[in-house]
mmCIF file of C-alpha atoms in Angstrom:
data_model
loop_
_atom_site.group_PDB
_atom_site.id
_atom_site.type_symbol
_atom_site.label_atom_id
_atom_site.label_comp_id
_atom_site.label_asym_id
_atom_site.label_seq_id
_atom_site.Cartn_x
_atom_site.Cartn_y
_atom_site.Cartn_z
ATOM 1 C CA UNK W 15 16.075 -10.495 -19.703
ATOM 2 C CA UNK W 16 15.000 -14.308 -19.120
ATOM 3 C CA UNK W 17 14.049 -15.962 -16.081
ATOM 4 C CA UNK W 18 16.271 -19.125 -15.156
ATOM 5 C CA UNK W 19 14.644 -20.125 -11.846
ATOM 6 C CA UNK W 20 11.726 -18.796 -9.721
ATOM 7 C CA UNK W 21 10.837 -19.528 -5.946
ATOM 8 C CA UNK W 22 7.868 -18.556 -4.241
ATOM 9 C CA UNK W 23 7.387 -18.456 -0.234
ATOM 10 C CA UNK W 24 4.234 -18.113 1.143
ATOM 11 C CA UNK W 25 4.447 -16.099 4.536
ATOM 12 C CA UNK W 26 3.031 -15.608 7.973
ATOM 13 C CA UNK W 27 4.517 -13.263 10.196
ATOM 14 C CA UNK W 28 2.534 -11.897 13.180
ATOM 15 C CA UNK W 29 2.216 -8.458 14.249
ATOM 16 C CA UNK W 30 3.090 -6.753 17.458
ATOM 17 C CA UNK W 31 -0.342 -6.273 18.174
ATOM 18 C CA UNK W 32 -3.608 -7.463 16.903
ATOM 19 C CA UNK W 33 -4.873 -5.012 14.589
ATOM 20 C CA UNK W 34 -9.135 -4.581 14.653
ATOM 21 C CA UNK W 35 -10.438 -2.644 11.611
ATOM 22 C CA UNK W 36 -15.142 -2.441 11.080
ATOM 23 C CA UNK W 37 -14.595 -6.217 9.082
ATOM 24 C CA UNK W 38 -11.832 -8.003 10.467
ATOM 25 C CA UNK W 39 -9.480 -8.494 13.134
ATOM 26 C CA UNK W 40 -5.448 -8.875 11.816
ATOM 27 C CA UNK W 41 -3.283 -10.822 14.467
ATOM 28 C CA UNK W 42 -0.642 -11.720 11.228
ATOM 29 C CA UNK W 43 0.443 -10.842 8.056
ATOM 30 C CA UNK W 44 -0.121 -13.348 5.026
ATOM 31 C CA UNK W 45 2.182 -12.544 2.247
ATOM 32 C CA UNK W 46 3.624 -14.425 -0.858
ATOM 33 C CA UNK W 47 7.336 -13.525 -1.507
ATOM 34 C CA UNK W 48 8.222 -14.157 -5.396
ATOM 35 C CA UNK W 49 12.517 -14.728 -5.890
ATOM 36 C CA UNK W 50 13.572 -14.199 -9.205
ATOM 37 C CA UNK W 51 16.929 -15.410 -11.158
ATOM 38 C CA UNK W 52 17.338 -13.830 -14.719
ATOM 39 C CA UNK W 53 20.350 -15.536 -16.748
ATOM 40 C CA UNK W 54 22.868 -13.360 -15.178
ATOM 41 C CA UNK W 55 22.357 -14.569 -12.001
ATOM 42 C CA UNK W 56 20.625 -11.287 -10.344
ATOM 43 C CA UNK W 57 17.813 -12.163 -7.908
ATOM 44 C CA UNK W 58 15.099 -10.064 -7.845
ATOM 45 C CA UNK W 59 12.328 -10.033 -5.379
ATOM 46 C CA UNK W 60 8.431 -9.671 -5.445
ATOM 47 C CA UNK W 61 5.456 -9.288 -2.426
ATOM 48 C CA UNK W 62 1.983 -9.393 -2.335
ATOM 49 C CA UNK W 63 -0.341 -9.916 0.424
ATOM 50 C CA UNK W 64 -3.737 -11.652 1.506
ATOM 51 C CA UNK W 65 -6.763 -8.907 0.933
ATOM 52 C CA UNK W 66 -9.610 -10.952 1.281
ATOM 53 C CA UNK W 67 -11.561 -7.987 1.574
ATOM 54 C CA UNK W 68 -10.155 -5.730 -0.709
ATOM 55 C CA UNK W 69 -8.886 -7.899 -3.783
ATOM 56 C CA UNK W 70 -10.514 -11.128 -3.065
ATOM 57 C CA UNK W 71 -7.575 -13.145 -2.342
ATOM 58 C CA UNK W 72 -6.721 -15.782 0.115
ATOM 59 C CA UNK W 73 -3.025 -16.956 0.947
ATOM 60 C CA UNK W 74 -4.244 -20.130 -1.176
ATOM 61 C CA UNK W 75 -5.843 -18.223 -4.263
ATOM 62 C CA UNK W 76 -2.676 -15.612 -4.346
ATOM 63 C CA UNK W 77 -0.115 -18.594 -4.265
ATOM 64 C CA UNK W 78 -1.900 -20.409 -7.154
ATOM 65 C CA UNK W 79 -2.304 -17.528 -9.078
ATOM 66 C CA UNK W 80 1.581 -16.310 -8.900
ATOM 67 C CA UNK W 81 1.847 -20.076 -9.803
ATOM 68 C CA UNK W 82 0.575 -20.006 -12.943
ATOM 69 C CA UNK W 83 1.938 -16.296 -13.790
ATOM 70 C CA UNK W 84 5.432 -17.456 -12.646
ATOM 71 C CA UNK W 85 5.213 -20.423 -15.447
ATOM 72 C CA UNK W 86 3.792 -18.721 -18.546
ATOM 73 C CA UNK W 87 6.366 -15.949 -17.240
ATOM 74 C CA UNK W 88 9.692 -18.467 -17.080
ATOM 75 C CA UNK W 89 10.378 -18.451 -21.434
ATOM 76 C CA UNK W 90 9.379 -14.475 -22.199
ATOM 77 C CA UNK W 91 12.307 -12.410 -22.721
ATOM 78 C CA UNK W 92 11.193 -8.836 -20.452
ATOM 79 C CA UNK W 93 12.617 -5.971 -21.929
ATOM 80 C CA UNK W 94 10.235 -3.090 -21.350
ATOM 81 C CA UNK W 95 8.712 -2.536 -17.945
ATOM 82 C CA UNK W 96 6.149 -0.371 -19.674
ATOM 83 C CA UNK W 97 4.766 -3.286 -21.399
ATOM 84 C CA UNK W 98 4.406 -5.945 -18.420
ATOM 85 C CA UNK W 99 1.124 -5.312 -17.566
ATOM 86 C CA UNK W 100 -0.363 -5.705 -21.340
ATOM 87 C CA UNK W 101 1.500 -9.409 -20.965
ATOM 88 C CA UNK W 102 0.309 -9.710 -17.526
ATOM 89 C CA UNK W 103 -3.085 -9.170 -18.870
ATOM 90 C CA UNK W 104 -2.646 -11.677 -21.842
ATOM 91 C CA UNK W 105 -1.871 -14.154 -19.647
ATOM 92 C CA UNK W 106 -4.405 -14.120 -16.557
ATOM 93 C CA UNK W 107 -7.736 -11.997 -16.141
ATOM 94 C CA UNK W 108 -7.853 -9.942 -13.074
ATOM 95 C CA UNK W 109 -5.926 -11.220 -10.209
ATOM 96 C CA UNK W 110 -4.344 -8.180 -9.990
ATOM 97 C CA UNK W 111 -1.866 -8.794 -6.403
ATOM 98 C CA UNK W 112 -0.424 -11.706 -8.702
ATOM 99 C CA UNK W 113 0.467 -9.552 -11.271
ATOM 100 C CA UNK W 114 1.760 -7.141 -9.055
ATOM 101 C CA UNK W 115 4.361 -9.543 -7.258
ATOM 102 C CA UNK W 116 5.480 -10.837 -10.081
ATOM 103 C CA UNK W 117 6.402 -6.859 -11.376
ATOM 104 C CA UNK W 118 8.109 -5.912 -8.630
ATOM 105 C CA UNK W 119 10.365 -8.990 -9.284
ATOM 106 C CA UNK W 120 11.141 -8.232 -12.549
ATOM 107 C CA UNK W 121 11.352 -4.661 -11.816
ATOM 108 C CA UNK W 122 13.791 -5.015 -9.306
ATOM 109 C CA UNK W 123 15.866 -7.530 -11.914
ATOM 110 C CA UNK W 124 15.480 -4.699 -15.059
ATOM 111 C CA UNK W 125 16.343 -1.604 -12.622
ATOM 112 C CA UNK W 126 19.197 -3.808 -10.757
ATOM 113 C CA UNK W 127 20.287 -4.516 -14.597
ATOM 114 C CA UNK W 128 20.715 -0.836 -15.466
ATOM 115 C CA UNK W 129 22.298 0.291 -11.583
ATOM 116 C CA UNK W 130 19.858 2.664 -11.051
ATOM 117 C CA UNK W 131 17.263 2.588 -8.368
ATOM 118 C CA UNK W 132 13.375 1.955 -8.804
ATOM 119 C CA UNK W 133 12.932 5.340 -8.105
ATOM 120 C CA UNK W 134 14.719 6.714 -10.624
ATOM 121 C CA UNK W 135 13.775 4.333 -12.755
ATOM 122 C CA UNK W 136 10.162 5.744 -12.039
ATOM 123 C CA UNK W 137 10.875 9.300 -12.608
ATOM 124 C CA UNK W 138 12.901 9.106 -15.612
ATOM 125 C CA UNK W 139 9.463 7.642 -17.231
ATOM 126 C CA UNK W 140 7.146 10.177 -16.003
ATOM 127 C CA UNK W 141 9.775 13.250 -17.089
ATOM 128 C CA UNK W 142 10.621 13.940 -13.845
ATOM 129 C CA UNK W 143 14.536 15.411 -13.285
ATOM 130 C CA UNK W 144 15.536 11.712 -12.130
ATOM 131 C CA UNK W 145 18.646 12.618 -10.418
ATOM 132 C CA UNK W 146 17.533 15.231 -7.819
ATOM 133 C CA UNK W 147 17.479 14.006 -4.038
ATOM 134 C CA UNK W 148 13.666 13.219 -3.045
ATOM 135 C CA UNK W 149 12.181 14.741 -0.071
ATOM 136 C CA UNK W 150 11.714 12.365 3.028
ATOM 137 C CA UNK W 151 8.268 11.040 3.009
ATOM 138 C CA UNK W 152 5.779 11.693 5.699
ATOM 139 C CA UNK W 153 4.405 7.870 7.512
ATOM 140 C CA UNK W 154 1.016 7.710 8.329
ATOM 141 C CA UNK W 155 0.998 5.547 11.988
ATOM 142 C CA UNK W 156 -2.434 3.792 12.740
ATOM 143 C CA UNK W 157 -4.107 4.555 16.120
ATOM 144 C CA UNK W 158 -6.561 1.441 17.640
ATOM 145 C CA UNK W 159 -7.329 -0.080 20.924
ATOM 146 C CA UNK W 160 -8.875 1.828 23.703
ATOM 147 C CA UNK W 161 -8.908 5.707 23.682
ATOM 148 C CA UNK W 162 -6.308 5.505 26.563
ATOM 149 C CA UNK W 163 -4.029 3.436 24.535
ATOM 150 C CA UNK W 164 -5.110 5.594 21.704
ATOM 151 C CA UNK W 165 -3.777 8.547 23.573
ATOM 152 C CA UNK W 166 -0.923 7.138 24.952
ATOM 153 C CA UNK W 167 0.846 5.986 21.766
ATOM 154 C CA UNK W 168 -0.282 9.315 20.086
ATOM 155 C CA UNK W 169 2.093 10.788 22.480
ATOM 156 C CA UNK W 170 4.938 8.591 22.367
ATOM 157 C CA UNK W 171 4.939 8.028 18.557
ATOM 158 C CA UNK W 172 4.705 12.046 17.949
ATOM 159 C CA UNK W 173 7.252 12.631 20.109
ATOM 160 C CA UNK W 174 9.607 10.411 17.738
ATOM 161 C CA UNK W 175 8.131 13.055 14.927
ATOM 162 C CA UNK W 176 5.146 11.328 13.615
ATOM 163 C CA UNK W 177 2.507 13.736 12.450
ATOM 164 C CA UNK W 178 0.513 11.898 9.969
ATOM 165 C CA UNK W 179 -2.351 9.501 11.993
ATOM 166 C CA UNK W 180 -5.062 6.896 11.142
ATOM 167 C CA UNK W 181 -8.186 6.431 13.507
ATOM 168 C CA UNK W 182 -10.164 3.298 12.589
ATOM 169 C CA UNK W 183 -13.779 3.648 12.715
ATOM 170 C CA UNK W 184 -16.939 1.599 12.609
ATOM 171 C CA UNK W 185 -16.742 -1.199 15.126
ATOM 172 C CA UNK W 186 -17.989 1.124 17.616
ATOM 173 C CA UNK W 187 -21.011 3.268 17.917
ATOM 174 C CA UNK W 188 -21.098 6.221 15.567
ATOM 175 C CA UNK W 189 -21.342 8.200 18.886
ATOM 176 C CA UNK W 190 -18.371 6.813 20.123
ATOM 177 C CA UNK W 191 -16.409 6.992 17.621
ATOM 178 C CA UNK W 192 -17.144 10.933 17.267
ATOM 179 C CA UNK W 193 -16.561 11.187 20.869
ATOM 180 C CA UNK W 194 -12.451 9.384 20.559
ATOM 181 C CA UNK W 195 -12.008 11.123 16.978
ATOM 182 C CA UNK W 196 -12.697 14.396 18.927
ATOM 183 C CA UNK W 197 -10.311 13.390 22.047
ATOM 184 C CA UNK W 198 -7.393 12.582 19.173
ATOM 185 C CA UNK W 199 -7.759 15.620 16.998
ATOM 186 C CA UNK W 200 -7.576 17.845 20.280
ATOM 187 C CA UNK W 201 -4.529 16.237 21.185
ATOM 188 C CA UNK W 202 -3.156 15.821 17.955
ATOM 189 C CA UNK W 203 -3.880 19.430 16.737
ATOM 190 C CA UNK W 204 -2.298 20.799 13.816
ATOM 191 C CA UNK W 205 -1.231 17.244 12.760
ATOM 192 C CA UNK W 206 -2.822 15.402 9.306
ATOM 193 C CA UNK W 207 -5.122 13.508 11.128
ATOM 194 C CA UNK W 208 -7.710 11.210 8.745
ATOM 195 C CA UNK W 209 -10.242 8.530 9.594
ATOM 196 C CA UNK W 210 -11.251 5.040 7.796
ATOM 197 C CA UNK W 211 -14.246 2.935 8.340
ATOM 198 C CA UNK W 212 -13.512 0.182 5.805
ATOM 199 C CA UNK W 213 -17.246 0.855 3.702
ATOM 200 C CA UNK W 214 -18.786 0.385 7.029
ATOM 201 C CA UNK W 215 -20.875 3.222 7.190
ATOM 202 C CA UNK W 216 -24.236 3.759 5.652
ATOM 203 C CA UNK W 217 -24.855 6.895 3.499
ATOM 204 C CA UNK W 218 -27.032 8.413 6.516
ATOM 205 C CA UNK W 219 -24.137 7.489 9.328
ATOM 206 C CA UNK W 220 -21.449 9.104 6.892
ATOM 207 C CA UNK W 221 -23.372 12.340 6.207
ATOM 208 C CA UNK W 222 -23.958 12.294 10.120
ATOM 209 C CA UNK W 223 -20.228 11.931 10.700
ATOM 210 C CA UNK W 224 -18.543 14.304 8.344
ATOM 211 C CA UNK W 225 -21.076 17.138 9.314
ATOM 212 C CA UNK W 226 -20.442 16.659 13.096
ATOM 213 C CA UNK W 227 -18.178 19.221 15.018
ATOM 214 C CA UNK W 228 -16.337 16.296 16.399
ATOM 215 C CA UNK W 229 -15.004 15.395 13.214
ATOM 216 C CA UNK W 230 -14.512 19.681 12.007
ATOM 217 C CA UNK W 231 -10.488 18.906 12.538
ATOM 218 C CA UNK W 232 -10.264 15.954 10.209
ATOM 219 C CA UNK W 233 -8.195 16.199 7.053
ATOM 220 C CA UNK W 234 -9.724 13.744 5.370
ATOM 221 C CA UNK W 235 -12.338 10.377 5.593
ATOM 222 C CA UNK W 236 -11.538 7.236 4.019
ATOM 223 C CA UNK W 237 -13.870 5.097 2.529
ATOM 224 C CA UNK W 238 -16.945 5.773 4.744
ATOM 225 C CA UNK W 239 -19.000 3.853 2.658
ATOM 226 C CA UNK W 240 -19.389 0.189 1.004
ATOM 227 C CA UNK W 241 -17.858 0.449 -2.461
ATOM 228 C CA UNK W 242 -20.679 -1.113 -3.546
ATOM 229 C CA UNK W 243 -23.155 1.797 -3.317
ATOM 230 C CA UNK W 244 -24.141 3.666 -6.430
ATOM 231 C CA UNK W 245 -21.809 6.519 -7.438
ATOM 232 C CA UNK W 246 -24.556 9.024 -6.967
ATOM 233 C CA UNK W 247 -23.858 8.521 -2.973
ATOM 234 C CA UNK W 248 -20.555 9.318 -3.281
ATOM 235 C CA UNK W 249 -20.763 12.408 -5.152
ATOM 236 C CA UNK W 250 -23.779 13.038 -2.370
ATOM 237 C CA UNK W 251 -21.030 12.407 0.716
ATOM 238 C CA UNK W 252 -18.141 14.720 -1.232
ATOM 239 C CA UNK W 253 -20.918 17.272 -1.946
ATOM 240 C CA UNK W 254 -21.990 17.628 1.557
ATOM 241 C CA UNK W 255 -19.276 17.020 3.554
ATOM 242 C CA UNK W 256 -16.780 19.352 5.126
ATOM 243 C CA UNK W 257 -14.336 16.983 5.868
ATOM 244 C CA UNK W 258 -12.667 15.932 2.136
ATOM 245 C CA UNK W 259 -13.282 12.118 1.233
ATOM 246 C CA UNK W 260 -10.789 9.921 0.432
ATOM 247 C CA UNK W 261 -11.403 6.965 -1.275
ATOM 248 C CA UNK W 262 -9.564 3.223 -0.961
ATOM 249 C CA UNK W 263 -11.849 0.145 -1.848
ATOM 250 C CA UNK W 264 -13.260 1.952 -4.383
ATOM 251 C CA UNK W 265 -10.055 2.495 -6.535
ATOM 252 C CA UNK W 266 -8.384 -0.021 -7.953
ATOM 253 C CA UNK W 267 -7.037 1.454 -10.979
ATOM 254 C CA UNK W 268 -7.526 4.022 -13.819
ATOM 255 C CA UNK W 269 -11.042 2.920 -14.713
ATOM 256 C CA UNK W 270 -12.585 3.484 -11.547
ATOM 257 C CA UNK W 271 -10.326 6.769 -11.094
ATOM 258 C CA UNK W 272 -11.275 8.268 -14.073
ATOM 259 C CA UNK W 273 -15.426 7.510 -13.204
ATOM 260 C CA UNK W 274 -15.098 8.926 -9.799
ATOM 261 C CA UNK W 275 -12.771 11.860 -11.217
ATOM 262 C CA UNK W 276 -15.444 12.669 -13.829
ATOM 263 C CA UNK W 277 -18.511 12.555 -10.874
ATOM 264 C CA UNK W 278 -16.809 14.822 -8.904
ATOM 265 C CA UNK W 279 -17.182 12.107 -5.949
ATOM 266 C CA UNK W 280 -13.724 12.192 -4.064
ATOM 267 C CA UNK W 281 -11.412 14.840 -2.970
ATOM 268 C CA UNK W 282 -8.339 11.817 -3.036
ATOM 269 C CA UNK W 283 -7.223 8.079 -2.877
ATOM 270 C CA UNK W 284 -5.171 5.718 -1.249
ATOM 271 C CA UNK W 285 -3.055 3.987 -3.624
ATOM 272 C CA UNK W 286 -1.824 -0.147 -2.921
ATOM 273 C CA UNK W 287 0.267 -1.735 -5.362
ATOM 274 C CA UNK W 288 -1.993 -4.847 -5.130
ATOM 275 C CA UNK W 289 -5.125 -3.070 -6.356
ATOM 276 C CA UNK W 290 -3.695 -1.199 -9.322
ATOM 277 C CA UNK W 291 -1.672 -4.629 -10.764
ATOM 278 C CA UNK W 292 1.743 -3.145 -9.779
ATOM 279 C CA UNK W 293 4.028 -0.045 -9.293
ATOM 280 C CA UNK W 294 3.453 1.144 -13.121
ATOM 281 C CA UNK W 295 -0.242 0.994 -12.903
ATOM 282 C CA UNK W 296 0.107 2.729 -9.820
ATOM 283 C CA UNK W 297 2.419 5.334 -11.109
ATOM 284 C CA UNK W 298 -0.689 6.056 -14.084
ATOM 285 C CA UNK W 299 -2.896 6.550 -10.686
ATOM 286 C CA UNK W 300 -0.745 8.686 -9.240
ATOM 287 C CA UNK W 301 0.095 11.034 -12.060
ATOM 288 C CA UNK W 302 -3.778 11.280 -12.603
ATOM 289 C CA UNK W 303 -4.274 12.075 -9.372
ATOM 290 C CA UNK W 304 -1.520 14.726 -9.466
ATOM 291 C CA UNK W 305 -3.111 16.231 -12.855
ATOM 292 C CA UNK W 306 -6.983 16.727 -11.816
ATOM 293 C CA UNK W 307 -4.782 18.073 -8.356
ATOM 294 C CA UNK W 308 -6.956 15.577 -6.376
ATOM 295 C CA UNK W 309 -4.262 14.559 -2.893
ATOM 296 C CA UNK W 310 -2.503 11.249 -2.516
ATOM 297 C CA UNK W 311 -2.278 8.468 -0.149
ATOM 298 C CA UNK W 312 0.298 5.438 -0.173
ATOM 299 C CA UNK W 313 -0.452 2.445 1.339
ATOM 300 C CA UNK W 314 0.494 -1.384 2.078
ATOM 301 C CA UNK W 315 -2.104 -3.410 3.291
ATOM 302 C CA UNK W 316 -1.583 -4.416 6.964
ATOM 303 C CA UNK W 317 0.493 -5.792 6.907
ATOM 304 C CA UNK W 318 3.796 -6.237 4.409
ATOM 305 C CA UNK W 319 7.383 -6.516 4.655
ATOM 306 C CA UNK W 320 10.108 -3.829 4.028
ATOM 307 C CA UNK W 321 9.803 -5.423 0.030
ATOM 308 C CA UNK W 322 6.418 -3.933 -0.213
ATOM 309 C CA UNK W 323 7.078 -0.764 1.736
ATOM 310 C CA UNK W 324 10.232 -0.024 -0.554
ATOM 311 C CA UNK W 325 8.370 -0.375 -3.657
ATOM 312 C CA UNK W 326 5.373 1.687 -2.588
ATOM 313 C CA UNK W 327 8.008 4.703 -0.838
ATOM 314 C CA UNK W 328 10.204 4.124 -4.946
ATOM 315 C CA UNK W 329 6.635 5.148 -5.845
ATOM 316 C CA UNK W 330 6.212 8.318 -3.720
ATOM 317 C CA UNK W 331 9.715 9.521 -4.100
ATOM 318 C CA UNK W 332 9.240 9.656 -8.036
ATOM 319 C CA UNK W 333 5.605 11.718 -7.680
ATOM 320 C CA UNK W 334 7.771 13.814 -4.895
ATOM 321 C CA UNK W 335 4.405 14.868 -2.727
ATOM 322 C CA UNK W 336 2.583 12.384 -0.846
ATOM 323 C CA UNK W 337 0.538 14.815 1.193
ATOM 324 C CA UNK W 338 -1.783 11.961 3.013
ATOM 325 C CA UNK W 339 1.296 10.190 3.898
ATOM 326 C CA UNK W 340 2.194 6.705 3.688
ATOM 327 C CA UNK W 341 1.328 4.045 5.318
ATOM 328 C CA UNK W 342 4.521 1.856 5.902
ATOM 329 C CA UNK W 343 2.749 -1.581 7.373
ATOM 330 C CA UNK W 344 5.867 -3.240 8.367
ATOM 331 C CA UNK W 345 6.268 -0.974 11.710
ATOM 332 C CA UNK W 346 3.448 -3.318 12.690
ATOM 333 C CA UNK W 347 5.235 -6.482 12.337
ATOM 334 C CA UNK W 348 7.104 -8.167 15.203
ATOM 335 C CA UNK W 349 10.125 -9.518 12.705
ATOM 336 C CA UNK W 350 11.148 -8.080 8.881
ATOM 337 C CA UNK W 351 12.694 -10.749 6.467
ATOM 338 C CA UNK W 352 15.355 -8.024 6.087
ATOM 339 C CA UNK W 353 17.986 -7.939 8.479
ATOM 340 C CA UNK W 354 18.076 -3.982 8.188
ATOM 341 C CA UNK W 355 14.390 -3.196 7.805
ATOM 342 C CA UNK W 356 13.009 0.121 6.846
ATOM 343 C CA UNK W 357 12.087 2.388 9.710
ATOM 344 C CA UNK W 358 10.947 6.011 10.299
ATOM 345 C CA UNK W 359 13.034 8.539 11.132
ATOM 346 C CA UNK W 360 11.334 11.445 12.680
ATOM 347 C CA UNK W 361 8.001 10.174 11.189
ATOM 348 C CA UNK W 362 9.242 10.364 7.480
ATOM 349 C CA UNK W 363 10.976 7.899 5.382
ATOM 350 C CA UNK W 364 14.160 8.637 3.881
ATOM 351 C CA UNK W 365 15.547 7.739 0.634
ATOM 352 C CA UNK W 366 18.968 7.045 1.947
ATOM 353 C CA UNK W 367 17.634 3.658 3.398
ATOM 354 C CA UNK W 368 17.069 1.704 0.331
ATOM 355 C CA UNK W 369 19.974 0.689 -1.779
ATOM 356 C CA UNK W 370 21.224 2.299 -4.718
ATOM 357 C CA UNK W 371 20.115 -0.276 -7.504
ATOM 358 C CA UNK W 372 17.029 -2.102 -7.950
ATOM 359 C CA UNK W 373 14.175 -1.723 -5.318
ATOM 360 C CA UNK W 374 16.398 -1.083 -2.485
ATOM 361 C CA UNK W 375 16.313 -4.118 -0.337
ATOM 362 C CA UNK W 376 17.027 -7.500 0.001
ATOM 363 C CA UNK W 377 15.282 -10.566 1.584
ATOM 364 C CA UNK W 378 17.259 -12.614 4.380
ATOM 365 C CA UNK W 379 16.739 -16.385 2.602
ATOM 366 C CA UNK W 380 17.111 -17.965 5.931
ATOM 367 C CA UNK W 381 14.677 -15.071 7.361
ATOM 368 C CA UNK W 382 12.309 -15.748 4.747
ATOM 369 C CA UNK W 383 11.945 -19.765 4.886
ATOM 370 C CA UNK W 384 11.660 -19.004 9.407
ATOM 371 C CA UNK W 385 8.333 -16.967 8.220
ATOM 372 C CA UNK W 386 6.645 -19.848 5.773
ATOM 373 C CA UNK W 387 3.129 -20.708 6.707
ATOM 374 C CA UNK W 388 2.073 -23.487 8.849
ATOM 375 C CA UNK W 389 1.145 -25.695 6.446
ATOM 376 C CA UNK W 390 2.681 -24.544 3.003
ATOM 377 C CA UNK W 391 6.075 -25.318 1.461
ATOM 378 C CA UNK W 392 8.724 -23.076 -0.514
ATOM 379 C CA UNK W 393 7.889 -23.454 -4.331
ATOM 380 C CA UNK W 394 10.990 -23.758 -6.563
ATOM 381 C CA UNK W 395 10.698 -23.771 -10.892
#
């Protein structure tokens, strides 16, 4: 399979409503969308987005580095998906939302090649039975503003079947946040209901909140704590906390999996195709995950297209249990560059929504080129 052309678009789409996690407030998504054309005139499509606290990368650094990837990747003949991360990694160090774009591209170009989905595609390499019918995945929805607000879409978006949440913490007091955590798990009882302070806890705040009575009806906490801290405080938090830790800065592939497996210092992790380096890598995480029976979260960062969100649900439909849910960003945008995005359907995703070959959607060109950042161009080789 050879790449004839290749066209990159780097994107800013805003969301519905301003998004405020501990670090950072999100009012739009930056994205770079990577097109495709192999010699048989397939397009195949690619997304990563802006994580400048996560993987380091601005809209600027993520467009130069698919740059360069995109031009040492234009004269290889890809054959084996298996392999495209060991080329990946012979090319460029790190970088790994670059490398990820530029795999789901030529992921979407291999599987569209063989008419079989990415799903499939996905299961048939980890010995899964490929052709059975995956169960619907459950979507995680994100709660924020004020506690009235809080409530309020709680009760509209459960009534349309979600019953997998997200409470950000950390901006506020630790006493406040205890007090709306409290509020939501009363009113959202018997639901999945996790937290996630983006590392903005301290050790002594974290212990404090996990062994409060407030948070008793939590199923999980995600990354209380700065990444940064010495593994012997996360094995401390996991050890003395009631409430299982879940882990998302922290993990950003099998190296750091394996140390925090090995520690004992997690009870599971939220998995984004721009930390791990692409859907493969990811699919390594997963089934290692899976194997040391340690639960699973899907995520794309806030926020992504219906690109992004069908190659992270291909992912969950080939591990088949997803039992933190997944957290499908594009419900957050206010305009796809699909014109049929993906949507929930009484709170779950459904396989039935992406197309039979290849990942499952495609791009609206003219969509795409309304969405290109002030201030950057289309890139065409």
């Amino acid at each position: 399979m050879k790449i004839t052309c290749a066209e990159i678009y780097p994107l800013s789409i805003p969301l519905i409503e301003p998004i405020k996690m501990s670090r950072e407030m999100v009012v739009d998504a930056k994205t770079v969308l990577l097109c495709l054309t192999d010699d048989k005139g397939r397009q195949g499509w690619g997304e990563a987005s802006v994580a400048p606290l996560m993987t380091g990368e601005s809209l600027d650094s993520l467009v130069g580095s698919i740059k360069y990837l995109v031009e040492y990747a234009l004269p290889i003949d890809w054959s084996e998906p298996t392999e495209f991360a060991s080329v990946f990694n012979r090319i460029l160090y790190a970088n790994t939302s670059a490398k990820s774009c530029l795999e789901m591209a030529l992921l979407d170009l291999y599987t569209q090649d063989r008419s079989i989905p990415l799903w499939r595609y996905l299961r048939s390499v980890s010995g899964v039975l490929a052709d059975a019918v995956p169960e619907p995945i459950p979507l995680l929805r994100m709660l924020g503003g004020s506690l009235e607000k809080e409530l309020s879409d709680a009760k509209a978006f459960r009534e349309l079947g979600f019953k997998h949440w997200k409470i950000k913490i950390g901006s506020l007091s630790l006493d406040e946040d205890l007090h709306r955590v409290k509020v939501l798990c009363d009113a959202l009882a018997g639901d999945v209901i996790s937290v996630d302070a983006n590392c903005a806890l301290t050790l002594t705040e974290a212990l404090r909140f996990c062994q409060s009575e407030s948070a008793s009806k939590l199923t999980f906490a995600e990354q209380l704590i700065s990444a940064e801290l010495a593994m012997a405080d996360f094995v401390l938090l996991n050890k003395s906390s009631p409430v299982p830790i879940g882990l998302d800065e922290s993990v950003h592939g099998l190296a750091e999996l394996e140390q925090l497996i090995e520690a004992k210092a997690f009870s599971g992790a939220s998995l984004k195709l721009i930390k791990t380096g692409g859907v493969m890598q990811a699919l390594e995480c997963a089934k290692l995950l899976e194997r040391y029976k340690l639960s699973l979260n899907l995520a794309c960062k806030i926020a992504e297209t219906s690109l992004s969100a069908a190659a992270t649900a291909s992912l969950g439909f080939a591990m088949g249990k997803v039992n933190w849910g997944f957290s499908m960003s594009n419900q957050y945008l206010k305009f796809d560059i699909c014109d049929t995005p993906l949507i929930a359907k009484q709170g779950s995703f459904e396989v039935n929504q992406l197309a039979p070959s290849g990942i499952g959607v495609v791009p609206n060109l003219d969509r795409v080129k309304e969405a290109i950042a002030k201030g950057y161009t289309a890139i065409q080789y």
